[in-house]
XYZ file of C-alpha atoms in Angstrom:
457
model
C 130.884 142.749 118.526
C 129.452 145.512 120.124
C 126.479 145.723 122.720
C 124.353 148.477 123.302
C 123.704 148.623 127.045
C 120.938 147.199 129.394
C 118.151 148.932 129.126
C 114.688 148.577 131.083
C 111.906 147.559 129.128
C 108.765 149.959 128.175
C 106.083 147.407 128.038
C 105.383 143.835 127.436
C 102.422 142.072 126.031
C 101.816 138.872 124.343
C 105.684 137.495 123.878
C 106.058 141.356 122.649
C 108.702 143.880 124.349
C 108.434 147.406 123.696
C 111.351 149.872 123.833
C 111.143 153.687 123.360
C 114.147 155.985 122.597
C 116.809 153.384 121.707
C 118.244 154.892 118.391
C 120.579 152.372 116.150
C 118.609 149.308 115.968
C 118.325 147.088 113.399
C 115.678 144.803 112.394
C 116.806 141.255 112.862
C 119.292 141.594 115.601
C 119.367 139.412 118.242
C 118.423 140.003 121.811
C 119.467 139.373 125.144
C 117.026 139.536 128.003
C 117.489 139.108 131.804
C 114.409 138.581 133.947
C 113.526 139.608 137.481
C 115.331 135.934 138.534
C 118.425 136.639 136.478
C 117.783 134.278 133.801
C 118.283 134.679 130.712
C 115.650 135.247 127.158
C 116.259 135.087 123.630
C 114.670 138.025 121.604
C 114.883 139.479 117.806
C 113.617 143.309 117.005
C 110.917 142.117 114.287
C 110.173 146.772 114.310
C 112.706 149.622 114.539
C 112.119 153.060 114.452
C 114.020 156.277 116.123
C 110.791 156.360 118.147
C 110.171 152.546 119.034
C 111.278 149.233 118.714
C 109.396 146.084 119.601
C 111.572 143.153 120.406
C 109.729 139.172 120.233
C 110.777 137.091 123.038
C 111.009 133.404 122.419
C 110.488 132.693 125.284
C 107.388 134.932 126.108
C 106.509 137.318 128.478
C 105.218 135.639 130.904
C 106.116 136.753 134.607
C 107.905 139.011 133.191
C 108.719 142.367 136.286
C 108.867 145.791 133.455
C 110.678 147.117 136.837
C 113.746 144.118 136.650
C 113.968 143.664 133.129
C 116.783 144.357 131.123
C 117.450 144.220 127.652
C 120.656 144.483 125.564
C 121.006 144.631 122.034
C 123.708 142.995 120.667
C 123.553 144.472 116.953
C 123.861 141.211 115.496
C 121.358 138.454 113.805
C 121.403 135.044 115.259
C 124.517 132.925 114.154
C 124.815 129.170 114.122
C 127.930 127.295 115.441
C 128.874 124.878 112.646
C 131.286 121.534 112.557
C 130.980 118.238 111.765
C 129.763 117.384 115.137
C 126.243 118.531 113.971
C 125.781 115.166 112.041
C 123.043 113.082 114.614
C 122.134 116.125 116.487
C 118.458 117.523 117.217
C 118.595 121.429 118.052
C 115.499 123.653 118.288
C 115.004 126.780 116.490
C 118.161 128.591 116.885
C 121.049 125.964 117.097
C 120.408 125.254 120.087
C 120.857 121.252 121.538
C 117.359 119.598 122.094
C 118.900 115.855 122.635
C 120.515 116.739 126.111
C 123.897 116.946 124.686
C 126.728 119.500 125.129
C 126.327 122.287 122.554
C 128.248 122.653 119.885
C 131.615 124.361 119.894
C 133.138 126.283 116.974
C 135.028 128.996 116.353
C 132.736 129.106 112.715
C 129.727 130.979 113.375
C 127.499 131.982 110.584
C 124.244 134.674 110.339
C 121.474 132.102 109.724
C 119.872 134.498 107.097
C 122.614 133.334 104.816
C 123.624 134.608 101.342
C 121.760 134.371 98.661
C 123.522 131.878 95.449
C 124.326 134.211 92.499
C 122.249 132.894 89.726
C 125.686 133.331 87.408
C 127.158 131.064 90.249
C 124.303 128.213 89.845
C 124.807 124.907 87.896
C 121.798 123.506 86.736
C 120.078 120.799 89.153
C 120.869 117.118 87.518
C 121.444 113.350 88.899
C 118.734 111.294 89.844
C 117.953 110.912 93.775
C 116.350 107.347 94.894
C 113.823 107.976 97.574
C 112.948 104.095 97.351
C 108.984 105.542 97.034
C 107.403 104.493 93.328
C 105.126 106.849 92.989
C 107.874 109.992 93.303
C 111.045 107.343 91.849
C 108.975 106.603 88.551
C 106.923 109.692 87.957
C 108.128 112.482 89.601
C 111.801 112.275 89.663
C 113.564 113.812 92.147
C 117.188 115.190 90.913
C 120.250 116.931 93.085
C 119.860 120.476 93.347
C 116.139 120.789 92.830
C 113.366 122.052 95.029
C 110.030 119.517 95.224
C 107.762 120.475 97.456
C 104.603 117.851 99.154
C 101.359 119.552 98.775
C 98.984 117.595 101.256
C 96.014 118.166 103.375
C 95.017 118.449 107.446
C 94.976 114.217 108.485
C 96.824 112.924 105.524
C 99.809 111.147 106.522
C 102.539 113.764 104.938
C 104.494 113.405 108.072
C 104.649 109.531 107.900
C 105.928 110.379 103.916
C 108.706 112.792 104.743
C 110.275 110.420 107.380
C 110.512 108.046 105.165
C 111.596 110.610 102.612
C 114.391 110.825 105.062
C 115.137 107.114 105.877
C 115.434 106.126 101.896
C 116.505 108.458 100.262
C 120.411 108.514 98.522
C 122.372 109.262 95.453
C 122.729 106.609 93.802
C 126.887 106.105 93.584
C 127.797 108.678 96.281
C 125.822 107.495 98.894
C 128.294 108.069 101.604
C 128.353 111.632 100.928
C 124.532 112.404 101.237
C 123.574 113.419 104.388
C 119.746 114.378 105.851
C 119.377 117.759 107.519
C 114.979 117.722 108.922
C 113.302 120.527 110.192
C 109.612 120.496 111.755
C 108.058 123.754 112.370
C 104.992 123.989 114.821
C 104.463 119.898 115.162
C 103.260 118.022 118.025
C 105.046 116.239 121.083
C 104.323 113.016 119.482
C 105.177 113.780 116.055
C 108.630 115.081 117.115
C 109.190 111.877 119.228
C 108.224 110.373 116.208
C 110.664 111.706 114.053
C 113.375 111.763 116.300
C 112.914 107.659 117.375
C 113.067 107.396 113.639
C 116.231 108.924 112.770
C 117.909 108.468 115.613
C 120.515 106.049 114.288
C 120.601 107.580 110.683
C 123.155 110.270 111.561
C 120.152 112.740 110.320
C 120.726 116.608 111.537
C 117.296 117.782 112.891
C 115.401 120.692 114.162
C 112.226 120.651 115.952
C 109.972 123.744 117.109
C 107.337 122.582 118.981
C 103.413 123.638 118.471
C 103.585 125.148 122.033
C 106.945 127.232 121.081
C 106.688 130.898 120.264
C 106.115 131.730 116.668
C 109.083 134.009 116.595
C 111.471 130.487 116.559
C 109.219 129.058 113.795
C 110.157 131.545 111.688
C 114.183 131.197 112.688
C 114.469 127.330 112.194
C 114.468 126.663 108.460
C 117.191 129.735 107.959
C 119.219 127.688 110.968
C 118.501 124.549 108.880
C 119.488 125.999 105.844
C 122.506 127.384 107.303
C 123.579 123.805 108.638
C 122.703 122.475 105.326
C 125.064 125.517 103.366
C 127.467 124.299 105.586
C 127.250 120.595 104.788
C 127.066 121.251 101.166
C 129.492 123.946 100.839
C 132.104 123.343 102.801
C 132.357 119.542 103.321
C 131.390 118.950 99.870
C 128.198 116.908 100.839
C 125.222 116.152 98.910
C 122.536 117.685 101.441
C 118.667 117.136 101.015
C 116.685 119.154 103.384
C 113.327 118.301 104.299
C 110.997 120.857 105.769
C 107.744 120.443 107.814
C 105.582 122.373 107.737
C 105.707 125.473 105.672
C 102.317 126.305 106.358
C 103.176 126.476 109.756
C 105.702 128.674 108.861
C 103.635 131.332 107.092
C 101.017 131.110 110.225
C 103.915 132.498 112.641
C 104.431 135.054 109.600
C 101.379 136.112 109.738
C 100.830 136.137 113.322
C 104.360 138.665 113.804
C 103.181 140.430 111.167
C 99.868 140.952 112.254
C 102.211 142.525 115.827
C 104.325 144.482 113.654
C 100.402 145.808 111.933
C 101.571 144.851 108.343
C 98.952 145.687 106.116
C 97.533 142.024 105.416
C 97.295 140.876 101.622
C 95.362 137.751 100.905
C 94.257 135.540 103.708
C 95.609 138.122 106.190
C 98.972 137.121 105.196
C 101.629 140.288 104.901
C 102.477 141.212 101.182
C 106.059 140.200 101.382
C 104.946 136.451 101.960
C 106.173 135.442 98.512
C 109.770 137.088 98.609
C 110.120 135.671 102.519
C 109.585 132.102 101.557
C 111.660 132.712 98.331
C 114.620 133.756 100.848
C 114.076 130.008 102.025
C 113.566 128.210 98.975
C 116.084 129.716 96.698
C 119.360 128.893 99.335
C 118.743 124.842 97.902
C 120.636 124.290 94.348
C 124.119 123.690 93.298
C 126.983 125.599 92.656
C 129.059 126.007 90.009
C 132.832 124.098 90.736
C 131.651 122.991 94.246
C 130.860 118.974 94.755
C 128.355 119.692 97.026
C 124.320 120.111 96.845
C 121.076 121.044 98.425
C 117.945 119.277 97.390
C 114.679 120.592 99.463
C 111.573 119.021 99.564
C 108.805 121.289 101.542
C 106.016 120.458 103.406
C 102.764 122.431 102.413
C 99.424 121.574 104.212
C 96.994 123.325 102.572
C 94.211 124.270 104.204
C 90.962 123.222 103.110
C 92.270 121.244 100.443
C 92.225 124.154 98.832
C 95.477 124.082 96.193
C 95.079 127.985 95.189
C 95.227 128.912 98.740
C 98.280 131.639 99.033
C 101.211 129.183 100.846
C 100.677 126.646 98.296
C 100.214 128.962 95.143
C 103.522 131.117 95.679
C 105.175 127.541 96.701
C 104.367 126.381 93.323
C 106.147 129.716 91.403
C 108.979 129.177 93.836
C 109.577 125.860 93.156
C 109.808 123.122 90.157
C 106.891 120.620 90.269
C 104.901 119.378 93.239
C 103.782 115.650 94.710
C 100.260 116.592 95.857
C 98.388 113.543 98.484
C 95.060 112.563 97.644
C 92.461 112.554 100.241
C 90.712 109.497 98.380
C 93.466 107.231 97.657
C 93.886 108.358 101.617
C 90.487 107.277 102.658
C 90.927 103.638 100.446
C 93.794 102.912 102.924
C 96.331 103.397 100.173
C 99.949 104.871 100.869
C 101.168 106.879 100.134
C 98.382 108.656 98.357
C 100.096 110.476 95.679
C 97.634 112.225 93.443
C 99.072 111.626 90.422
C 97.408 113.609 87.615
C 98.290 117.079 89.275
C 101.667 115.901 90.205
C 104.507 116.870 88.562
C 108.129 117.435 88.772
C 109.773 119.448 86.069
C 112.905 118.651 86.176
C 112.785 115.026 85.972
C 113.813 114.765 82.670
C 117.452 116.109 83.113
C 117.877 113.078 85.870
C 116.601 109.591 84.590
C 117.356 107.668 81.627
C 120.136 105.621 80.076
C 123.077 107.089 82.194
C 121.286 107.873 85.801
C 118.291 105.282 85.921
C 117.384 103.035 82.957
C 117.220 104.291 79.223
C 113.181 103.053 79.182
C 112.626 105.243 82.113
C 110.972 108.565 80.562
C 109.207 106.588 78.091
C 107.718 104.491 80.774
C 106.799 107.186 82.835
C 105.066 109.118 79.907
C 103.335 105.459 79.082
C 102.197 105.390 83.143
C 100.480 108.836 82.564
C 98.504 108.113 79.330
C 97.291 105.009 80.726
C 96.397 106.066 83.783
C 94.618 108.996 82.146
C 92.715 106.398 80.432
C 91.782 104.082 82.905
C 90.556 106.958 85.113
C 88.219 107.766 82.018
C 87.009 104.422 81.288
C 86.514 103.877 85.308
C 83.939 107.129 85.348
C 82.077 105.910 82.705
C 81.872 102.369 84.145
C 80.767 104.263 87.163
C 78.041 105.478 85.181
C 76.810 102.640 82.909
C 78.761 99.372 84.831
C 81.615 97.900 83.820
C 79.901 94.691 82.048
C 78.458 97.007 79.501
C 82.462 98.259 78.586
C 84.284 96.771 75.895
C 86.933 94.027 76.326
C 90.249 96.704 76.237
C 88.048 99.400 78.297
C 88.311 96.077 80.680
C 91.735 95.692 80.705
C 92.401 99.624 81.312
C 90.065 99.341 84.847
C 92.361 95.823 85.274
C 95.146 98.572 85.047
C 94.007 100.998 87.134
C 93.442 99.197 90.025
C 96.830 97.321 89.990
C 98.728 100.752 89.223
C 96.638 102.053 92.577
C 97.823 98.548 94.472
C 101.154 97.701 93.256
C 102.455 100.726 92.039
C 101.168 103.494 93.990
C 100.785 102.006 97.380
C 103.744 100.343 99.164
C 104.916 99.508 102.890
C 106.126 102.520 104.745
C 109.225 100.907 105.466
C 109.500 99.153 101.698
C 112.410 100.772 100.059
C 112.257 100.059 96.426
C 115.265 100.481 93.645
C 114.593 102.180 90.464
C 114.577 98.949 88.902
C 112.351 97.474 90.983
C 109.713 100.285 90.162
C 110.775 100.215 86.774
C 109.711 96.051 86.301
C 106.719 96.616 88.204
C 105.704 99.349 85.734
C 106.267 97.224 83.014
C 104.158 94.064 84.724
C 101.334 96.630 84.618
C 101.762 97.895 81.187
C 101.643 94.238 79.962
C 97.819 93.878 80.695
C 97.239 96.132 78.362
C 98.174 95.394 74.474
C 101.131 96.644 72.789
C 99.272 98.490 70.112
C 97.733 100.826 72.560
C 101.204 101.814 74.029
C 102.182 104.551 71.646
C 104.658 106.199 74.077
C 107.010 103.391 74.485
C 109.143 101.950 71.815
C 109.256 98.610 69.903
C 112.577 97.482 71.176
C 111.051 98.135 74.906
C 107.917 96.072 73.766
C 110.579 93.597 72.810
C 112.480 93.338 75.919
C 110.170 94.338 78.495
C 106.476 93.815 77.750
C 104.777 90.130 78.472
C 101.144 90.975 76.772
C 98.684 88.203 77.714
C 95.423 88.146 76.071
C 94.023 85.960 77.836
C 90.894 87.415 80.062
């Protein structure tokens, strides 16, 4: 690898280094910096030009002597070191060890910005994946190679859902070759301690950039991430599901660089490529034709305001197939998780339930859980509106059933991890308060086997 040599820096300001008259640099490549004390920064050139090129420290600028700095380029991107060792490690943004731990040595080293997957190449996403959570299990079906993003909101417990996300989830049949890989982008001190107490012992690889980190690294970790999860999938031939927190975090720091760079802002103040740069992220999950291996993402998306057209959340929905969006309601009832589920939807559930992955009643009963639910949420507005003793008997029984599909099904312990089958009879206990001549989606040999109508009141 070549090096261009040290070179004194311009001007700094604001975690920003700026270089005049160094010809040959690429955007992207990494950068070494040595301070007036002889240690060492880590920097990336986020502008080149053959008049300027501004280089982001992660470490920022502070202290920093313009008269005792020196900067080389090295004219390559950041690479990851990649082995099996990786499996129960926590690094930060750029491979780095965070769990005070000797780093990682390989001889494999790979450009975290990755390749993209030909779309000849790609095999289409199938096999159902147990996260032991109802709500997502039974209605929005998660299946190997797909990408399912969480839409929530600022205080709903999203965080709390993705680690246990992490802790349940497996393939049902291959479990011992489905492995975690976590990243958290801009979270607190306490919610990485969280996470990391909670995975500790589940062999989970993690990355964690701090709120208090430079933006520079939040925009590095989930291509590292992805990288260790290419790895996983690609060359050990392990099932890999990747969850990322936050993305909205994410797009902040992309905002705020590009804002540096003076990007003309789009939409929220948000740079114009903001769209193709998360694609680059989302589009490295899916499966590859004649390789064992996967990559199943589920994102993180807090959107702010609530507000589900808001840009992060909008292109995340064109990127991806479906979302589980969290209800602040359900939230403020004390019900977890509070999966929304009239908005929610995951589109390619039906190519990973049924008689050979789940149950063969399974997409009836989840069409059946849908119309109901639909119902009941009708019939509860109007008993909102004239009271429920003026509703007839079966408008009754569909509030009966929407407050035990809210209770039983929907909310559950955060550490309850429940099997398809589980979720499956506790469907049908539900469906059976309501008669079988209202339950057009189901069929009469699942009425038969599975439904106990009582008409008792």
């Amino acid at each position: 690898m070549r090096e261009k040599e040290y070179r004194y820096a311009s001007a700094a300001h604001n975690g920003l280094l700026f270089l005049r008259g160094v010809p040959g640099v690429a955007f992207g490549d990494r950068v070494s910096i040595r301070d007036q004390r002889g240690q060492k920064r880590n920097g990336q050139v986020i502008l080149s030009s053959d008049e300027l090129v501004m280089v982001q420290i992660l470490e920022g600028t502070d202290d920093l002597s313009l008269d005792d700095t020196w900067v080389r380029f090295l004219e390559a991107p950041f690479e990851m070191p990649l082995s099996p060792d990786i499996l129960g490690r926590v690094f930060n943004g750029i491979g780095e060890p965070r769990d005070d731990r000797p780093p990682i040595v390989s001889r494999l080293r790979r450009n975290v910005n990755g390749q993209p997957i030909n779309p000849i190449a790609r095999a289409y996403p199938r096999e159902f994946i147990q996260t032991g959570i109802s709500a997502i299990d039974g209605l929005n079906s998660l299946v190997r190679g797909q990408k399912l993003p969480i839409f929530s909101g600022s205080g709903l417990p999203h965080n709390k859902l993705a680690a246990q996300i992490v802790r349940q989830s497996k393939l049902l049949g291959e479990e011992s070759r489905f492995v975690v890989v976590f990243a958290a982008m801009g979270v607190s001190y306490a919610d990485a301690q969280f996470f990391r107490e909670d995975f500790e012992s589940n062999g989970v690889v993690m990355f964690t950039n701090l709120a208090d980190d430079p933006p520079i690294e939040r925009l590095i970790l989930p291509r590292t991430a992805m990288t260790a999860a290419e790895y996983l999938a690609f060359d050990l031939d392990l099932h890999v599901l990747v969850v990322l927190t936050d993305m909205t975090y994410y797009a902040e720091a992309l905002r705020e660089v590009a804002t540096a760079k003076g990007d003309v802002p789009t939409r929220k103040g948000y740079p114009g490529y903001l769209y193709s740069d998360l694609a680059e992220i989302y589009e490295r999950a899916g499966r590859v034709r004649e390789r064992h291996g996967s990559i199943t993402m589920v994102p993180v998306v807090s959107m702010p305001s609530d507000d589900i057209t808001h840009p992060i959340p909008d292109l995340t929905g064109y990127i991806t197939e479906g979302q589980i969006v969290l209800s602040r309601e359900l939230n403020n009832q004390d019900l977890y998780p509070p999966v929304n589920i009239p908005p929610s939807l995951s589109r390619l559930m039906k190519d990973g339930i049924g008689k050979d992955d789940t149950r063969e009643d399974h997409p009836r009963v989840t069409n059946q859980l849908y119309a109901a639910y639909a119902k009941a949420l009708e019939v509860r507005n109007l008993a909102s509106i004239i009271g429920p003793d003026e509703l007839p008997d079966l408008d009754r029984k569909y509030l009966q059933f929407a407050d035990g599909f809210e209770q039983c099904f929907l909310a559950q312990g955060m550490d309850e991890d429940r099997s398809i089958i589980q979720t499956l009879n506790i469907a049908w206990e539900l469906l059976s308060l309501l008669p079988g001549d209202v339950l057009s989606r189901v069929s009469e040999a699942d009425l038969a086997r599975y439904h106990h109508w009582n008409s008792s009141p």
